[in-house]
Phi, psi and omega in degrees: 000137184232164180186199181231151172246125182258126178243127184258142179221128181274171180294160181295142180084355179260162178287141183283133176217079187290152175222142182234137178223135181245125174257123185261145177220162178288158184289332185283353178275125180259099181236128180238132178239127182254356181209162177276137176253112181288138177234127180281122179237128180256122178253185182289334182270290181215169178282144181222155176258142181240134179248133180266127178248128179283148174210166182220137177274348180293331178251104183298329179269088184283125181272187179287142177279142173266110186255150175278177182293139180211170179299345179289331183294341181290347181276179184286159182293324180295320178294323180294319180295318180297320179294320179296319179297317179295323179294323179296316179298320179296319180297316181299314184293321179292318180295321180297316179294322179292321179295321177296318180296319181292321179292322178294322179293324179291328182283314183219136179278359182282338180277143180285152178292168182296155180295140179282179185293327181294321179294317179297321179295318179294325177293319180291331182292331181275002176292162177291152182290332182280359179290156178291166183292334184291123179292153182240147177235131181287111178202135177251128178218148179223164179292331181290321180288324183284341180288142179292139180259187180292332179273151182265095175241053181291146180091357179249159179286164178302321180295318180292322178297318179294321180295315180295327178294318179294320178299318182291320178296318179295321179296319179295323181294313180292329176293326179290336179286335179057054182290322181297317179294321179295320179295318179295323180292322178293319178301319178296323179294321181294318180294325181289322183278349182288127182284155179289145180288136180210136178276141181284132180272126179282140179289145180284139179282139175277141185295319184262014182286137181240130178291165184285326184226062178256140183285160180291333178294319178290330178279357181059047180236135177294146179305335179278356179101358181272132181290142181271162177296157185298318183233124178265139179282122180281136179290137180274131180275124180246123179291137179282107178241120180284118182291152179290134179291131181295150180293157179109174181290150178238141179285139183278091181238125180293139179275336183271009177229141184292315182229161180282100185283165178292331179294321179292321178296322177293323178295319179298321180293321179293317180294327180290331181273358180296135178260160180290137181282168181292147180264013181290138181244154176290152181284149177278158178145168183295321180295319178294328177295320179294315178294325178296317179294321178295323179292323180293326182295338179273359181271129182226165176239142180224176179297331180287340181254023175236127183210140174274120185245342180225163180282315183265185178294145181280128182245356177198148183221145177212148178241134177292137184283010182296143176266359182254311184248154179252105180240121182244135177245145180220136174252140185246170178286346178273357180096004180275157172234119182252143177236131180229117177262105183288345179292329177279122183276351181282165180286347180273016182281349180255132181231139181241131179238162180229077179273353183228163180252353180225174185307141177265106187267346182214135183216133183201142172276144181294132180291335180268332180218093183295351176286355178254124178249113181262136181229139179240138184230161176294343182285002175089022181231150171237125182237155179238115177273112183262116180290333183287326180255351181057045181223141170265101180277147179270119182266316185214141179220125178212093184283344181283326183239123179290141183265151183238318185199166177207165174207166184268140174248151175056241183261030179070008176273344179244136180249141172254110188253130176259145180249153176295336180280357179098002180268166178230148179228138173257120185239125177260118182290339181280341180281131178293148182106175182240025180259173181268159174276323180208137179248124189241134175265114179267176181270007181269148174283323178220156174231120179264314181226151176230130180219131182268145178297136185292332181258303178273092188290352179274352178255145177212159183239142180234141174256117182257209183288314180229344186238158174245127184240146174246128184240161172251124183298325180296322178292322179295321179295330179276357177102001179266116183257009179283134180288152175285316183224142177231132177254110187249024182279353185271140182259344179227186185295148184254134181269326183197160174208124185223142171286155174294148194286334187265301184255338184075019182278356179229151175230128176248134181236149176242123186236154180284358176274018178064042177219138170254129184241140177242127182244153176270110182250026182294331178248114181275359181260358181223175181293143180279119176284152180278125181271311182205157176232127185244125175285123183208132181288113180247012180275096183270346180085197187275323191267339181270147174290143182294146178291148173220119177279122182235145181286151172278121182300337180277339187233124186291329191244020180228146180219159181246153180202149176289169185217149175263002185286160175249139351294161185300145184200169170235126189255151177238126182242149170273160182297339178280353181102359181279139178281116182277315183198156176231121177275134179198202180141172181292332182281343180269099184245002181228168182279124173267100184291320183241144179214155180210143180257148176292143184292334182234336183252160180273079178225131178236133178240132179229145180243146180243186186280351180265003180087016181260144175257132176246121183246121176261126182203168176289148184294328182281351182287000000 
């Protein structure tokens, strides 16, 4: 193998920074160099010249090179001899390191090849400036490693010979341990000692075996010691589904009495003969408010004026306008309609009927004929209970859209019916059949209550999901469903909205945001200004009927509403927000969600969630 040795020399007067580069060639290449070829190399410091010296590996004893004239000859002979000697040493050391690298590469490909010339140059460049010119190669060698050993590793360096010797000694040591034979012998022992897999057999139960602490129920033995039958019939659970009431008239028969007694027939006759009371109202003014408050303070409730009239929670209340007898009607969530005549002191004065299959949300006596009691239910029907004929006649039926509320138009022969879906229906009671005269699509998502203006009967107000709208019936009949006025001050769902009973100049609303609002509705052609806002707890929860603030028919500027406060009470507010009076007492122990005042007498009736009616009245009445 032959190559070149590169010797670098810097310019005169500069610091010495030698660099050596070895170019390797195969041995079969015959290349002879008789002179040095200078090569200009630029480093980071200064430019230097490099001279190539030929050498051959075929002759281990490398002699002196015969060089041609070069700038080196101009120096003194002693310096030239010293340089030649240093060059020989450098060649030997470089050749030895290269031979070691080549032999290591031939043995295993895992070792990296020898460093190239650029790496060697960079290593030499980081040497100290005071180092001698002779390049150095990191290699450790000793006489012991270079001496031939018992093994024949000719052609390898001392380090490789020592490494191969250690590998061979370690292999012989592990072979002497006989680890493979021991492992195989242990595996065989483990397999022989492993027991065969077998499933545990469960013991068979004896038929007549009795546990030590088993209950008589598990043993199917009666507590008295008598054995029970082998199989007990399980009771079948039947879901309570209220069947739909068939269409057509229903006979007025009380459910809470076995037979139609003579007392009930006499009551029906008395109720049929009741005449309409006077429509005179008390005058407004500060003095009337004072007298009104004094009259309210004399109204009390007692055990004699509390009666359970329906099975479910009361969802609507109405008072007969008679000035002689006190007749209170209540509609329940179970579809019942209860009648209680307080004039009768006997326990048979309360009668319960079932004209509907779902909650009765609206109940009212006809203003023109108080012997007619109209009831509206979620089941999509409106019925009229006629005391003279003892029949619940079907006035309107719409099973597709659930009904929510109704009110009378004109002379009470026409009904304005609101639907939960936001629609409106005009129903004429004089027309045969149970269909509507006109079906109107309003702009509301839902309709909870419908109330007609007491003076201008063509206007009515609806309480929807979040807004209160005022409509003109004439516009609806012509196909225009846009409201005239909208009240958008409410932030949550609205339970009710009613005009004041005498003039209709005020509107009271009940909202789920715990506020009662009173609006000025004296002008139906402009927006209703807000008169007052009353903080009132209206969160009734899931089981209680929602509160509805309703006007007192006797008083234009006062309304009543239920309360969640303790002790339980029914409150009366003025339109300005002032609390006029609170009905309560020891007998009032539950929340009266709904309340209604008698149109001419000082009587208040309230219903609770247990189906009981509480009537507040003067003791002498």
